[in-house]
Short mmCIF file of C-alpha atoms in Angstrom, two decimals:
data_model
loop_
_atom_site.label_atom_id
_atom_site.label_comp_id
_atom_site.label_asym_id
_atom_site.label_seq_id
_atom_site.Cartn_x
_atom_site.Cartn_y
_atom_site.Cartn_z
CA MET Q 1 0.09 0.09 -0.06
CA PHE Q 2 2.91 2.45 0.68
CA ALA Q 3 4.57 1.70 -2.33
CA SER Q 4 1.65 2.40 -4.72
CA ASP Q 5 0.85 5.68 -2.70
CA MET Q 6 4.50 6.66 -3.04
CA ARG Q 7 4.32 5.91 -6.91
CA VAL Q 8 1.28 8.24 -7.25
CA VAL Q 9 2.98 11.20 -5.23
CA ARG Q 10 6.47 10.62 -7.51
CA ARG Q 11 4.23 10.91 -10.60
CA ARG Q 12 3.18 14.42 -9.70
CA GLY Q 13 6.87 15.54 -10.02
CA ASP Q 14 6.66 17.98 -7.31
CA ARG Q 15 10.09 18.30 -5.65
CA ALA Q 16 8.60 19.98 -2.65
CA SER Q 17 6.22 16.94 -2.00
CA ARG Q 18 9.32 14.72 -2.37
CA ARG Q 19 11.17 16.58 0.42
CA VAL Q 20 8.44 16.76 2.99
CA LEU Q 21 7.26 12.90 2.14
CA PRO Q 22 9.59 11.37 4.67
CA ALA Q 23 8.14 13.36 7.68
CA ILE Q 24 4.53 12.12 6.47
CA VAL Q 25 5.62 8.66 6.62
CA PHE Q 26 7.08 8.91 9.68
CA ALA Q 27 3.97 10.42 11.24
CA LEU Q 28 1.88 7.76 9.50
CA ALA Q 29 4.03 4.85 11.24
CA ILE Q 30 2.75 6.42 14.32
CA THR Q 31 -1.11 6.99 13.46
CA GLY Q 32 -1.35 3.81 11.18
CA GLY Q 33 -2.66 5.88 8.22
CA THR Q 34 -1.82 6.01 4.88
CA VAL Q 35 0.20 8.23 2.35
CA ALA Q 36 -2.86 8.84 0.29
CA GLN Q 37 -4.88 9.60 3.38
CA ALA Q 38 -2.39 12.04 4.38
CA THR Q 39 -2.10 13.92 1.04
CA ARG Q 40 -5.72 14.31 0.83
CA ALA Q 41 -6.08 15.52 4.33
CA ALA Q 42 -3.24 17.77 4.32
CA PRO Q 43 -2.06 18.83 0.66
CA LEU Q 44 1.94 19.35 0.40
CA GLU Q 45 3.00 22.91 0.55
CA ASP Q 46 5.24 24.05 -2.57
CA SER Q 47 8.64 25.41 -1.78
CA HIS Q 48 7.52 28.91 -1.28
CA ALA Q 49 4.86 28.04 1.12
CA LEU Q 50 7.54 26.07 3.10
CA GLN Q 51 9.77 28.94 3.13
CA ARG Q 52 7.07 31.22 4.47
CA GLN Q 53 6.49 28.62 7.12
CA ARG Q 54 10.31 28.32 8.13
CA GLU Q 55 10.54 32.22 8.47
CA PRO Q 56 8.11 32.74 11.70
CA THR Q 57 9.80 29.68 13.11
CA ARG Q 58 13.24 30.91 12.66
CA ARG Q 59 11.94 34.41 13.90
CA ASP Q 60 10.42 32.91 17.06
CA ALA Q 61 13.30 30.91 17.80
CA VAL Q 62 15.30 33.99 17.96
CA ALA Q 63 12.97 35.86 19.90
CA PHE Q 64 13.03 33.01 22.50
CA GLU Q 65 16.58 32.71 22.77
CA LEU Q 66 16.87 36.44 23.69
CA ARG Q 67 14.05 36.19 26.04
CA ARG Q 68 15.98 33.21 27.85
CA ARG Q 69 19.50 35.04 27.79
CA ASP Q 70 17.84 38.29 28.91
CA ALA Q 71 16.41 36.33 31.84
CA ALA Q 72 19.51 34.67 32.55
CA GLN Q 73 21.37 37.74 32.93
CA ARG Q 74 18.72 39.43 35.29
CA GLY Q 75 18.68 36.11 37.32
CA THR Q 76 15.05 35.42 36.61
CA LEU Q 77 15.77 32.44 34.65
CA VAL Q 78 14.59 29.22 36.60
CA PRO Q 79 17.81 26.60 36.64
CA ASP Q 80 17.34 23.25 35.21
CA ASP Q 81 17.29 21.46 38.50
CA ASP Q 82 14.10 23.09 39.91
CA PRO Q 83 11.48 20.76 40.98
CA VAL Q 84 8.60 22.68 39.15
CA LEU Q 85 10.48 22.94 36.02
CA ARG Q 86 11.43 19.17 36.01
CA ARG Q 87 7.65 18.20 36.53
CA LEU Q 88 6.48 20.42 33.62
CA ARG Q 89 9.24 19.17 31.20
CA ARG Q 90 8.36 15.68 32.02
CA ILE Q 91 4.57 16.53 31.20
CA ASP Q 92 5.79 18.21 28.28
CA ALA Q 93 7.75 15.48 26.78
CA GLU Q 94 4.76 13.16 26.67
CA LEU Q 95 2.79 15.85 24.83
CA ILE Q 96 5.70 16.38 22.43
CA ALA Q 97 5.78 12.73 21.73
CA ALA Q 98 2.13 12.77 20.84
CA ALA Q 99 2.24 15.99 18.93
CA PRO Q 100 3.10 14.41 15.34
CA ARG Q 101 -0.21 12.85 15.33
CA THR Q 102 -1.72 16.45 15.41
CA ALA Q 103 0.48 18.39 13.23
CA HIS Q 104 3.19 16.16 11.46
CA GLN Q 105 5.20 19.42 10.75
CA SER Q 106 6.41 19.27 14.79
CA LEU Q 107 8.74 16.62 14.04
CA ASP Q 108 11.23 19.16 12.94
CA TRP Q 109 10.52 21.49 15.92
CA ARG Q 110 13.28 21.81 18.72
CA TRP Q 111 10.97 21.70 21.45
CA GLU Q 112 12.16 23.71 24.66
CA LEU Q 113 10.56 24.84 27.67
CA ASN Q 114 11.81 27.42 30.32
CA LEU Q 115 10.05 29.05 33.37
CA PHE Q 116 10.91 32.67 34.59
CA ARG Q 117 10.49 34.21 38.03
CA ASP Q 118 7.96 36.54 37.52
CA ARG Q 119 4.23 36.63 38.19
CA THR Q 120 2.90 37.84 34.77
CA THR Q 121 4.15 35.58 31.83
CA PRO Q 122 1.48 33.32 30.84
CA PRO Q 123 1.93 29.74 29.31
CA LEU Q 124 3.17 30.58 25.46
CA CYS Q 125 4.18 28.42 22.74
CA LEU Q 126 5.95 29.78 19.68
CA LEU Q 127 6.26 28.27 16.28
CA GLY Q 128 9.01 25.76 16.45
CA GLY Q 129 8.16 24.70 19.82
CA LYS Q 130 9.49 27.19 22.22
CA LEU Q 131 7.45 27.34 25.56
CA MET Q 132 7.55 29.72 28.44
CA LEU Q 133 5.66 30.54 31.30
CA ALA Q 134 5.97 32.10 35.08
CA ARG Q 135 7.07 29.67 37.44
CA SER Q 136 4.29 31.37 39.98
CA LEU Q 137 1.47 30.01 37.72
CA PRO Q 138 1.72 26.33 38.46
CA ARG Q 139 2.31 26.90 42.25
CA ALA Q 140 -0.83 29.11 42.28
CA LEU Q 141 -3.10 26.74 40.42
CA ARG Q 142 -1.99 23.69 42.75
CA ALA Q 143 -2.83 21.74 39.59
CA THR Q 144 -2.73 17.95 39.14
CA ASP Q 145 -0.26 16.71 36.26
CA ASP Q 146 -3.59 16.10 34.18
CA GLU Q 147 -4.51 19.90 34.45
CA LEU Q 148 -0.85 21.00 33.87
CA ALA Q 149 -0.92 18.87 30.70
CA ALA Q 150 -4.16 20.87 29.62
CA LEU Q 151 -2.61 24.03 30.18
CA LEU Q 152 0.57 23.22 28.21
CA ALA Q 153 -1.29 21.26 25.64
CA HIS Q 154 -3.67 24.40 24.88
CA ALA Q 155 -0.75 26.63 24.48
CA MET Q 156 0.99 24.16 22.22
CA ALA Q 157 -2.13 23.81 20.15
CA HIS Q 158 -2.02 27.24 19.08
CA ALA Q 159 1.47 26.69 17.85
CA LEU Q 160 0.58 23.63 16.25
CA LEU Q 161 -2.66 25.10 14.29
CA GLY Q 162 -0.24 28.00 13.10
CA HIS Q 163 -1.95 30.73 14.95
CA GLU Q 164 1.03 32.04 16.36
CA GLY Q 165 2.54 32.98 12.74
CA SER Q 166 -0.53 34.30 11.34
CA MET Q 167 -0.24 37.88 12.71
CA PRO Q 168 2.29 40.20 12.88
CA GLY Q 169 1.27 41.65 16.08
CA ARG Q 170 3.59 42.10 19.19
CA THR Q 171 3.06 41.54 22.76
CA ARG Q 172 5.55 42.49 25.80
CA TYR Q 173 6.42 38.56 26.20
CA ALA Q 174 8.02 37.79 23.06
CA PRO Q 175 7.91 39.19 19.45
CA GLY Q 176 5.45 37.34 17.08
CA LEU Q 177 2.80 36.64 19.47
CA ARG Q 178 -0.49 38.42 19.27
CA SER Q 179 -2.18 40.23 22.11
CA ARG Q 180 -5.35 37.88 21.59
CA TYR Q 181 -6.59 35.17 19.77
CA THR Q 182 -9.89 35.03 17.67
CA VAL Q 183 -13.04 32.97 18.84
CA GLY Q 184 -12.15 30.60 15.83
CA GLU Q 185 -8.86 30.07 16.81
CA GLU Q 186 -9.82 29.48 20.65
CA ARG Q 187 -12.40 26.91 19.61
CA ALA Q 188 -9.77 24.86 17.38
CA ALA Q 189 -7.14 25.01 20.34
CA ASP Q 190 -9.56 23.79 22.81
CA ARG Q 191 -10.31 20.68 20.47
CA THR Q 192 -6.87 19.94 19.64
CA ALA Q 193 -5.51 20.66 22.89
CA ILE Q 194 -7.68 18.11 24.51
CA GLU Q 195 -7.02 15.34 21.99
CA LEU Q 196 -3.54 16.21 22.34
CA ALA Q 197 -3.64 15.63 26.02
CA ALA Q 198 -5.51 12.46 26.08
CA ARG Q 199 -3.27 11.00 23.18
CA ALA Q 200 -0.27 11.73 25.70
CA GLY Q 201 -2.35 9.71 28.53
CA TYR Q 202 -3.56 12.60 30.52
CA ASP Q 203 -7.18 12.69 31.54
CA PRO Q 204 -8.99 15.11 29.01
CA ARG Q 205 -11.73 15.89 31.62
CA ALA Q 206 -9.09 17.73 33.72
CA ALA Q 207 -9.34 20.75 31.08
CA ILE Q 208 -12.94 21.30 32.74
CA ALA Q 209 -11.46 21.69 36.21
CA LEU Q 210 -8.64 23.90 34.87
CA LYS Q 211 -10.84 26.18 33.25
CA HIS Q 212 -12.87 26.79 36.38
CA ARG Q 213 -9.77 27.24 38.35
CA LEU Q 214 -8.26 29.71 35.77
CA GLU Q 215 -11.30 31.69 35.89
CA SER Q 216 -11.47 31.94 39.68
CA LEU Q 217 -7.62 32.70 40.04
CA ALA Q 218 -6.62 36.25 40.51
CA GLN Q 219 -2.93 35.61 39.97
CA PRO Q 220 -1.50 37.68 37.24
CA ALA Q 221 -0.29 35.33 34.88
CA ALA Q 222 -3.92 33.63 35.17
CA ARG Q 223 -5.30 37.11 34.30
CA ALA Q 224 -2.80 37.62 31.38
CA TRP Q 225 -3.76 34.18 29.89
CA SER Q 226 -7.53 34.89 30.19
CA ALA Q 227 -6.90 38.30 28.50
CA MET Q 228 -5.03 36.41 25.70
CA HIS Q 229 -7.43 33.52 25.37
CA ARG Q 230 -10.82 35.00 24.85
CA ASP Q 231 -14.21 33.58 26.16
CA TYR Q 232 -16.59 32.48 23.65
CA ALA Q 233 -20.53 31.72 23.90
CA GLY Q 234 -20.95 28.01 24.07
CA ARG Q 235 -17.36 27.24 24.95
CA ALA Q 236 -18.18 24.74 28.10
CA ASP Q 237 -20.22 22.86 25.56
CA VAL Q 238 -17.45 22.79 23.04
CA ILE Q 239 -14.97 21.53 25.72
CA LEU Q 240 -17.30 19.06 26.90
CA ALA Q 241 -17.73 17.54 23.44
CA ALA Q 242 -14.29 17.48 22.84
CA VAL Q 243 -13.70 15.42 26.22
CA ARG Q 244 -16.20 13.00 25.39
CA THR Q 245 -14.55 12.57 22.13
CA ALA Q 246 -11.08 12.27 23.59
CA LEU Q 247 -11.86 9.98 26.50
CA PRO Q 248 -11.62 6.56 24.43
CA LEU Q 249 -8.24 7.89 23.24
CA PHE Q 250 -7.30 8.63 26.91
CA ALA Q 251 -8.44 5.09 27.61
CA ARG Q 252 -6.53 3.32 24.97
CA ALA Q 253 -3.36 5.28 26.30
CA ARG Q 254 -4.15 4.15 29.68
CA GLY Q 255 -4.84 0.53 28.54
CA VAL Q 256 -8.16 0.46 30.13
CA LEU Q 257 -11.92 0.38 28.65
CA PRO Q 258 -13.46 3.93 28.51
CA GLY Q 259 -16.41 2.34 30.88
CA ARG Q 260 -13.77 1.48 33.76
CA LEU Q 261 -12.34 5.02 33.78
CA PRO Q 262 -12.89 6.32 37.39
CA PRO Q 263 -14.15 10.00 37.95
CA TYR Q 264 -11.64 12.69 37.40
CA VAL Q 265 -11.09 14.50 40.78
CA SER Q 266 -9.03 17.71 41.14
CA ASN Q 267 -6.98 18.74 44.04
CA PHE Q 268 -9.72 20.92 45.33
CA GLY Q 269 -12.23 18.05 45.24
CA GLU Q 270 -14.25 19.18 41.75
CA ARG Q 271 -15.28 15.74 40.33
CA VAL Q 272 -16.01 15.35 36.63
CA ASP Q 273 -17.50 12.16 35.41
#
């Protein structure tokens, strides 16, 4: 099946297609799909489109490195042995492993997560997989690993969906990031993040508890998050529907039947069936 599909691609004579085909084949080896399905679902870009995609990725990598170096000089960059950072990087590693099933271009990303000693930087993910956030936010949330996975996955989803590179706006956190996402982008990121977390083995129902916690938290980074990620009519229903769709993925990742999953319980006793 793979050989016949690859012959079809070769007959198109598209040199750009041949350059990205190995990445698609690798992603399909993970998901169990076919090359024909992949080319129908996501048409291969020409060389100019690929160049446009690389440009914001390089720009964001430079912006991230400048922010990281500035924090290191100021003494506000959290060291690698910090327990909060180590916890987040462990969770992030699981999400990164699942990311190619959502967006195959992430196979080429050089993921990195850093924490800053401030109270205002919300979780942000730039194109290319550069994540940053304030160390104070996870501590203020008192979140479970599943809720932290939901938080990181939502930031990652915006980058995986290309939202960060579609507008030349700037914020004080890093160049290339807009000040606020559109309703359509938020809806897409909600669905993608919940699926990503479930594929990584984290309970998608934690997204419901996280939403409630962020809405009630007065911490500055949480308020900055709410300002960037606008609410929309029917969001609770969208999240609930995405959670129900993702539960079988989570159950499969945990090796149990969906009907055998226990209720999700937050650290504050909120129960989500």
